[in-house]
Amino acid sequence: MSRLIALLAAVIVLAATTLHASGQTAKPVSEDVVHEVAVQLRCVVCQNLSVADSPSEMASQMRAIIRERLAAGESPAEVQRYFVERYGEWILLAPPRRGFNLLVWLLPLAAVLVGLAAAALLIRRWTRRARTAPTSPVAVDAAMSERIRRELERES
Amino acid sequence: MKLWRWLIPLAAVPVLALLAYGFRVSPRDIPSPLVGRPAPGFALSTLDGAPMTLEGHRGKVLVLNFWASWCYPACYEEAPVLERNWRGYRDRGVVVVGVDIQDKREAAEKFVADFGLTFPIAQDLKGTVSVDYGVYGVPETFFVDRQGRIRVKHVGAVTDDVFRKAVDRLLAEAGAP
C-alpha cells in the first residue's frame, strides 16, 4: 500500500515538473502580437475603446491574459475565439461579416450607389433642359417687334 | 414620374423599421453565451486563506457573485440580500460564493466586516476568473445548477426576488444531491 502511494506521489511530482517545464519553455511573445489581438477586442468597462487603448485595470488584466495565452502557444485567432466564447461577438470591435451583421457593411455601400445613381439621373435631366431651352425660339410677330422698337425710342 | 413621388417615402420604411428594432433593444442587455454551458472551473483562495474551487461545490446549487468594494451603490444594496439568503438556504444545498474583482485587500476586508458577510469570498487579483465568466461589470451573479451548468446570469444588484426565483427553480430540479 505504501509502495503504491509512493509510486503515485512520484507520478504526480513527475507530471508537475513536466508541466512546470512546459510552462517555462513558453515561447516569448512579442508585444506587437499582443497589441494586434487587443486592438480588436472591446474594453468591457469602457465606451468604444479597445483593450489596447484603455488605461483601465480590466483592460490591463485582459492584455495580461492575452499575453499568457499566446505564451502558452495559442494562435492570435484562438485567443480571440476564447474571448468571443466568453463575451459573445459583442467583444469584437468590428462585427464579423456574416448574417445580420452584413447590413453594417452593405448598407453604406448601397446608399452610396443609390446616391450616385440619383445624382447621375438628375444631372442628365438638368443638362438636357439647359440644352433644349435656347433651341425653342420665342415667336415674335412684326407688330410686337414694332411696338418694342417704339417703346425703346421713347425711353431714350 | 408617379413612381418617383412614392419612392422617397417608401425608402424611409426600412430605415424606420431598423430604428424601431434598434431602439427596442437595450444596449446594456448583452446576452451571455455562457448561459446553459458548464461553468468554467476556478481555483482561488478565500480571504481567510481556504481553498475555493468550483469542483468543491459540485452537487450543490451555486450562487457565484462578482463584486467589488468600489461598486457603489449596487454591491452595497445586494450584500445584505446575499447574506440573508445564504443564511436561509445554506442548509438546503445552496452555496453563495463571492468573487471580489479589481479591488484592494483592505477595502475588501472592510466591506466584508461592515456587512458581516459569512459566505466564502475570494479575490480574483489577475482577473482570469472574471474573464472566464465573461464579466464586464460588477455586480454580476451566476446561478449554477447541481450539474455545474450556468443557468441564469443576473446583471446588477440581486434582490430577494431574483435570488429566490432562480435558486428555488434549480433546487426543484432533480439532480445529483
Short mmCIF file of C-alpha atoms in Angstrom, two decimals:
data_model
loop_
_atom_site.label_atom_id
_atom_site.label_comp_id
_atom_site.label_asym_id
_atom_site.label_seq_id
_atom_site.Cartn_x
_atom_site.Cartn_y
_atom_site.Cartn_z
CA MET A 1 0.00 0.00 0.00
CA SER A 2 2.72 2.48 0.95
CA ARG A 3 4.59 1.49 -2.20
CA LEU A 4 1.53 2.35 -4.25
CA ILE A 5 1.31 5.73 -2.57
CA ALA A 6 4.99 6.37 -3.20
CA LEU A 7 4.52 5.46 -6.88
CA LEU A 8 1.52 7.73 -7.12
CA ALA A 9 3.46 10.55 -5.50
CA ALA A 10 6.32 10.04 -7.95
CA VAL A 11 3.93 10.20 -10.89
CA ILE A 12 2.38 13.38 -9.57
CA VAL A 13 5.76 15.01 -9.00
CA LEU A 14 6.88 13.98 -12.50
CA ALA A 15 3.70 15.36 -14.03
CA ALA A 16 4.06 18.55 -12.08
CA THR A 17 7.68 19.08 -13.13
CA THR A 18 6.95 18.40 -16.81
CA LEU A 19 4.02 20.79 -16.63
CA HIS A 20 6.28 23.34 -14.99
CA ALA A 21 8.93 22.77 -17.62
CA SER A 22 6.45 23.23 -20.45
CA GLY A 23 5.40 26.44 -18.77
CA GLN A 24 8.99 27.64 -18.72
CA THR A 25 9.70 26.80 -22.34
CA ALA A 26 6.79 29.03 -23.35
CA LYS A 27 7.84 30.99 -26.39
CA PRO A 28 8.50 34.68 -25.96
CA VAL A 29 5.56 36.81 -27.04
CA SER A 30 6.12 39.99 -28.95
CA GLU A 31 4.14 42.99 -27.74
CA ASP A 32 3.12 43.61 -31.35
CA VAL A 33 1.14 40.37 -31.41
CA VAL A 34 -0.47 41.15 -28.05
CA HIS A 35 -1.40 44.57 -29.42
CA GLU A 36 -2.76 43.05 -32.62
CA VAL A 37 -5.18 40.89 -30.61
CA ALA A 38 -6.01 43.57 -28.03
CA VAL A 39 -6.84 46.21 -30.61
CA GLN A 40 -9.66 44.06 -31.97
CA LEU A 41 -11.28 43.49 -28.58
CA ARG A 42 -13.67 45.85 -26.90
CA CYS A 43 -12.64 47.05 -23.46
CA VAL A 44 -15.60 45.78 -21.46
CA VAL A 45 -15.71 48.60 -18.93
CA CYS A 46 -15.23 51.45 -21.44
CA GLN A 47 -17.25 53.18 -24.10
CA ASN A 48 -15.91 52.38 -27.56
CA LEU A 49 -12.31 51.77 -26.57
CA SER A 50 -10.24 48.76 -27.46
CA VAL A 51 -8.42 46.66 -24.88
CA ALA A 52 -5.19 48.01 -26.39
CA ASP A 53 -6.15 51.68 -25.92
CA SER A 54 -7.78 51.59 -22.50
CA PRO A 55 -5.81 52.50 -19.37
CA SER A 56 -8.33 50.68 -17.14
CA GLU A 57 -7.31 47.88 -14.81
CA MET A 58 -9.71 45.47 -16.50
CA ALA A 59 -8.07 46.12 -19.89
CA SER A 60 -4.59 45.65 -18.47
CA GLN A 61 -5.71 42.35 -16.94
CA MET A 62 -7.12 41.33 -20.31
CA ARG A 63 -3.84 42.21 -22.02
CA ALA A 64 -2.03 40.03 -19.46
CA ILE A 65 -4.42 37.18 -20.25
CA ILE A 66 -3.80 37.63 -23.99
CA ARG A 67 -0.03 37.56 -23.37
CA GLU A 68 -0.30 34.44 -21.21
CA ARG A 69 -2.40 32.57 -23.75
CA LEU A 70 -0.06 33.48 -26.60
CA ALA A 71 2.90 32.38 -24.48
CA ALA A 72 1.15 29.06 -23.88
CA GLY A 73 1.20 28.53 -27.64
CA GLU A 74 -2.23 29.69 -28.74
CA SER A 75 -2.55 31.49 -32.05
CA PRO A 76 -3.97 35.05 -32.12
CA ALA A 77 -7.15 33.64 -33.71
CA GLU A 78 -7.52 31.11 -30.87
CA VAL A 79 -7.10 33.84 -28.25
CA GLN A 80 -9.76 35.90 -29.99
CA ARG A 81 -12.07 32.86 -30.09
CA TYR A 82 -11.59 32.42 -26.33
CA PHE A 83 -12.86 35.96 -25.69
CA VAL A 84 -15.78 35.53 -28.12
CA GLU A 85 -16.76 32.31 -26.32
CA ARG A 86 -16.88 34.20 -23.02
CA TYR A 87 -18.38 37.53 -24.06
CA GLY A 88 -20.08 36.79 -27.36
CA GLU A 89 -19.45 38.66 -30.59
CA TRP A 90 -20.11 41.87 -28.66
CA ILE A 91 -16.45 41.77 -27.59
CA LEU A 92 -15.27 42.30 -31.18
CA LEU A 93 -14.97 45.94 -32.17
CA ALA A 94 -15.65 45.08 -35.82
CA PRO A 95 -18.63 42.75 -36.25
CA PRO A 96 -17.87 39.61 -38.27
CA ARG A 97 -19.01 39.87 -41.90
CA ARG A 98 -21.92 37.45 -41.97
CA GLY A 99 -25.63 37.17 -41.28
CA PHE A 100 -27.44 40.22 -39.94
CA ASN A 101 -24.10 41.97 -39.40
CA LEU A 102 -23.61 42.15 -43.17
CA LEU A 103 -26.11 45.00 -43.13
CA VAL A 104 -23.49 47.17 -41.45
CA TRP A 105 -21.05 46.54 -44.29
CA LEU A 106 -23.50 46.55 -47.21
CA LEU A 107 -25.89 49.36 -46.28
CA PRO A 108 -23.36 52.22 -46.66
CA LEU A 109 -22.25 50.75 -49.99
CA ALA A 110 -25.87 50.51 -51.16
CA ALA A 111 -26.54 54.07 -50.00
CA VAL A 112 -23.55 55.39 -51.95
CA LEU A 113 -24.62 53.53 -55.11
CA VAL A 114 -28.22 54.78 -54.87
CA GLY A 115 -26.95 58.32 -54.25
CA LEU A 116 -24.63 58.18 -57.28
CA ALA A 117 -27.43 56.85 -59.50
CA ALA A 118 -29.82 59.57 -58.32
CA ALA A 119 -27.19 62.27 -58.87
CA ALA A 120 -26.40 60.98 -62.38
CA LEU A 121 -30.10 60.92 -63.26
CA LEU A 122 -30.71 64.45 -62.01
CA ILE A 123 -27.61 65.86 -63.72
CA ARG A 124 -28.73 64.32 -67.01
CA ARG A 125 -32.18 65.81 -66.67
CA TRP A 126 -30.81 69.30 -65.86
CA THR A 127 -28.32 69.35 -68.72
CA ARG A 128 -31.00 68.20 -71.16
CA ARG A 129 -33.27 71.07 -70.13
CA ALA A 130 -30.40 73.56 -70.47
CA ARG A 131 -29.61 72.26 -73.97
CA THR A 132 -33.18 72.31 -75.20
CA ALA A 133 -34.04 75.74 -73.80
CA PRO A 134 -32.31 78.03 -76.36
CA THR A 135 -33.42 75.97 -79.35
CA SER A 136 -37.06 76.89 -78.86
CA PRO A 137 -37.32 80.43 -80.29
CA VAL A 138 -39.88 82.80 -78.91
CA ALA A 139 -42.36 83.70 -81.59
CA VAL A 140 -42.38 87.44 -82.08
CA ASP A 141 -44.61 88.84 -84.77
CA ALA A 142 -43.99 92.05 -86.70
CA ALA A 143 -46.48 94.09 -84.70
CA MET A 144 -44.83 93.16 -81.44
CA SER A 145 -41.28 93.97 -82.61
CA GLU A 146 -42.54 97.31 -83.93
CA ARG A 147 -44.03 98.08 -80.53
CA ILE A 148 -40.81 97.16 -78.69
CA ARG A 149 -38.83 99.42 -81.02
CA ARG A 150 -41.17 102.35 -80.38
CA GLU A 151 -41.10 101.96 -76.64
CA LEU A 152 -37.32 101.75 -76.59
CA GLU A 153 -37.10 105.00 -78.56
CA ARG A 154 -39.43 106.71 -76.13
CA GLU A 155 -37.25 105.67 -73.24
CA SER A 156 -34.08 107.14 -74.66
CA MET B 1 -42.98 60.20 -62.59
CA LYS B 2 -45.68 58.92 -60.23
CA LEU B 3 -43.27 56.19 -59.16
CA TRP B 4 -40.67 58.74 -58.13
CA ARG B 5 -43.08 60.51 -55.85
CA TRP B 6 -43.67 57.24 -53.94
CA LEU B 7 -40.09 56.08 -53.87
CA ILE B 8 -38.79 58.63 -51.34
CA PRO B 9 -41.35 57.94 -48.55
CA LEU B 10 -41.08 54.23 -49.37
CA ALA B 11 -37.29 54.37 -48.87
CA ALA B 12 -37.88 55.65 -45.32
CA VAL B 13 -39.77 52.47 -44.36
CA PRO B 14 -36.78 50.11 -43.99
CA VAL B 15 -34.82 52.83 -42.18
CA LEU B 16 -37.68 53.34 -39.72
CA ALA B 17 -38.00 49.56 -39.26
CA LEU B 18 -34.29 49.30 -38.46
CA LEU B 19 -34.50 52.18 -35.98
CA ALA B 20 -37.62 50.67 -34.36
CA TYR B 21 -35.72 47.42 -33.88
CA GLY B 22 -32.57 49.15 -32.67
CA PHE B 23 -34.26 51.35 -30.10
CA ARG B 24 -36.20 48.46 -28.64
CA VAL B 25 -33.04 46.51 -27.84
CA SER B 26 -31.26 47.72 -24.72
CA PRO B 27 -27.53 48.15 -25.36
CA ARG B 28 -26.93 47.20 -21.72
CA ASP B 29 -28.58 43.84 -22.25
CA ILE B 30 -25.70 41.80 -23.55
CA PRO B 31 -26.72 38.14 -23.73
CA SER B 32 -24.10 35.88 -22.20
CA PRO B 33 -23.07 32.98 -24.43
CA LEU B 34 -22.27 31.07 -21.23
CA VAL B 35 -25.87 30.50 -20.09
CA GLY B 36 -26.62 26.80 -20.47
CA ARG B 37 -22.93 25.92 -20.69
CA PRO B 38 -20.76 24.30 -17.98
CA ALA B 39 -19.42 26.84 -15.50
CA PRO B 40 -15.69 27.45 -16.04
CA GLY B 41 -13.58 25.93 -13.28
CA PHE B 42 -11.56 28.11 -10.92
CA ALA B 43 -9.13 27.72 -8.06
CA LEU B 44 -8.90 30.71 -5.74
CA SER B 45 -8.30 31.11 -2.07
CA THR B 46 -10.65 32.91 0.27
CA LEU B 47 -9.77 35.97 2.33
CA ASP B 48 -9.30 33.53 5.22
CA GLY B 49 -6.84 31.52 3.15
CA ALA B 50 -9.05 28.49 2.50
CA PRO B 51 -9.05 26.97 -1.00
CA MET B 52 -12.11 27.78 -3.07
CA THR B 53 -12.82 25.80 -6.24
CA LEU B 54 -15.78 25.13 -8.48
CA GLU B 55 -15.36 21.38 -8.03
CA GLY B 56 -15.63 21.80 -4.28
CA HIS B 57 -19.26 22.82 -4.71
CA ARG B 58 -20.33 20.19 -7.24
CA GLY B 59 -23.76 18.75 -6.45
CA LYS B 60 -24.94 21.98 -4.85
CA VAL B 61 -26.74 24.94 -6.28
CA LEU B 62 -24.04 27.58 -6.54
CA VAL B 63 -24.61 31.32 -6.47
CA LEU B 64 -21.45 32.95 -7.78
CA ASN B 65 -21.40 36.67 -7.15
CA PHE B 66 -18.82 39.02 -8.68
CA TRP B 67 -18.47 42.24 -6.72
CA ALA B 68 -16.07 44.99 -5.64
CA SER B 69 -15.91 47.33 -2.66
CA TRP B 70 -15.84 50.36 -5.00
CA CYS B 71 -19.05 49.28 -6.70
CA TYR B 72 -21.47 51.67 -5.08
CA PRO B 73 -24.43 51.52 -4.73
CA ALA B 74 -25.35 48.20 -6.41
CA CYS B 75 -22.92 45.99 -4.47
CA TYR B 76 -23.88 47.71 -1.22
CA GLU B 77 -27.54 47.05 -1.94
CA GLU B 78 -27.13 43.38 -2.68
CA ALA B 79 -24.65 42.44 0.08
CA PRO B 80 -27.34 42.15 2.80
CA VAL B 81 -29.59 40.28 0.34
CA LEU B 82 -26.88 37.72 -0.39
CA GLU B 83 -26.03 37.28 3.28
CA ARG B 84 -29.70 36.88 4.27
CA ASN B 85 -30.39 34.30 1.58
CA TRP B 86 -27.12 32.45 2.23
CA ARG B 87 -28.23 32.00 5.84
CA GLY B 88 -31.72 30.98 4.74
CA TYR B 89 -30.65 28.46 2.11
CA ARG B 90 -27.28 27.08 3.28
CA ASP B 91 -28.87 24.03 4.90
CA ARG B 92 -30.75 23.19 1.71
CA GLY B 93 -27.77 22.54 -0.54
CA VAL B 94 -27.12 26.10 -1.69
CA VAL B 95 -23.72 27.79 -1.59
CA VAL B 96 -23.13 31.50 -2.04
CA VAL B 97 -19.63 32.40 -3.14
CA GLY B 98 -18.28 35.92 -3.62
CA VAL B 99 -15.52 36.84 -6.05
CA ASP B 100 -14.01 40.26 -5.44
CA ILE B 101 -12.50 41.79 -8.58
CA GLN B 102 -10.18 44.74 -9.24
CA ASP B 103 -10.01 45.55 -5.59
CA LYS B 104 -7.63 46.14 -2.70
CA ARG B 105 -7.48 43.57 0.05
CA GLU B 106 -8.01 46.04 2.90
CA ALA B 107 -11.03 47.58 1.17
CA ALA B 108 -12.50 44.13 0.55
CA GLU B 109 -11.96 43.09 4.18
CA LYS B 110 -13.62 46.28 5.41
CA PHE B 111 -16.61 45.64 3.12
CA VAL B 112 -16.95 42.07 4.42
CA ALA B 113 -16.71 43.27 8.04
CA ASP B 114 -19.15 46.16 7.50
CA PHE B 115 -21.83 43.88 6.12
CA GLY B 116 -20.95 40.92 8.35
CA LEU B 117 -20.67 38.60 5.35
CA THR B 118 -20.20 34.97 6.35
CA PHE B 119 -20.18 33.23 2.97
CA PRO B 120 -16.80 32.42 1.39
CA ILE B 121 -15.21 35.28 -0.52
CA ALA B 122 -12.09 35.19 -2.65
CA GLN B 123 -10.18 37.82 -4.59
CA ASP B 124 -9.57 37.39 -8.31
CA LEU B 125 -6.47 39.54 -8.44
CA LYS B 126 -5.42 38.72 -12.01
CA GLY B 127 -8.92 38.89 -13.46
CA THR B 128 -8.67 35.42 -15.01
CA VAL B 129 -11.84 34.14 -13.35
CA SER B 130 -13.86 37.21 -14.27
CA VAL B 131 -12.81 36.97 -17.91
CA ASP B 132 -13.52 33.22 -17.86
CA TYR B 133 -17.06 34.11 -16.82
CA GLY B 134 -17.36 36.96 -19.30
CA VAL B 135 -17.84 39.50 -16.53
CA TYR B 136 -17.93 43.06 -17.82
CA GLY B 137 -19.01 44.91 -14.72
CA VAL B 138 -19.96 44.48 -11.11
CA PRO B 139 -22.16 43.23 -9.72
CA GLU B 140 -22.87 40.17 -11.82
CA THR B 141 -24.27 36.96 -10.40
CA PHE B 142 -24.29 33.47 -11.90
CA PHE B 143 -26.66 30.76 -10.74
CA VAL B 144 -25.11 27.35 -11.34
CA ASP B 145 -27.16 24.15 -11.13
CA ARG B 146 -26.18 20.89 -9.41
CA GLN B 147 -24.65 19.56 -12.62
CA GLY B 148 -22.33 22.58 -12.75
CA ARG B 149 -24.13 24.35 -15.59
CA ILE B 150 -24.65 28.12 -15.64
CA ARG B 151 -28.41 28.60 -15.78
CA VAL B 152 -29.02 32.26 -15.01
CA LYS B 153 -26.84 35.32 -15.32
CA HIS B 154 -28.06 38.38 -13.45
CA VAL B 155 -26.54 41.78 -14.14
CA GLY B 156 -26.96 44.41 -11.42
CA ALA B 157 -27.89 44.13 -7.77
CA VAL B 158 -29.51 40.84 -6.75
CA THR B 159 -32.85 41.24 -5.00
CA ASP B 160 -34.61 38.72 -2.74
CA ASP B 161 -36.99 38.05 -5.59
CA VAL B 162 -34.26 37.35 -8.14
CA PHE B 163 -32.33 35.15 -5.71
CA ARG B 164 -35.32 33.06 -4.60
CA LYS B 165 -36.79 32.63 -8.04
CA ALA B 166 -33.53 31.33 -9.51
CA VAL B 167 -32.49 29.19 -6.56
CA ASP B 168 -35.94 27.67 -5.95
CA ARG B 169 -36.14 26.66 -9.59
CA LEU B 170 -32.73 24.98 -9.51
CA LEU B 171 -33.49 23.28 -6.18
CA ALA B 172 -36.75 21.91 -7.56
CA GLU B 173 -34.91 20.17 -10.38
CA ALA B 174 -33.89 16.59 -9.88
CA GLY B 175 -30.12 16.34 -9.70
CA ALA B 176 -27.30 14.55 -8.02
CA PRO B 177 -27.50 15.94 -4.47
#
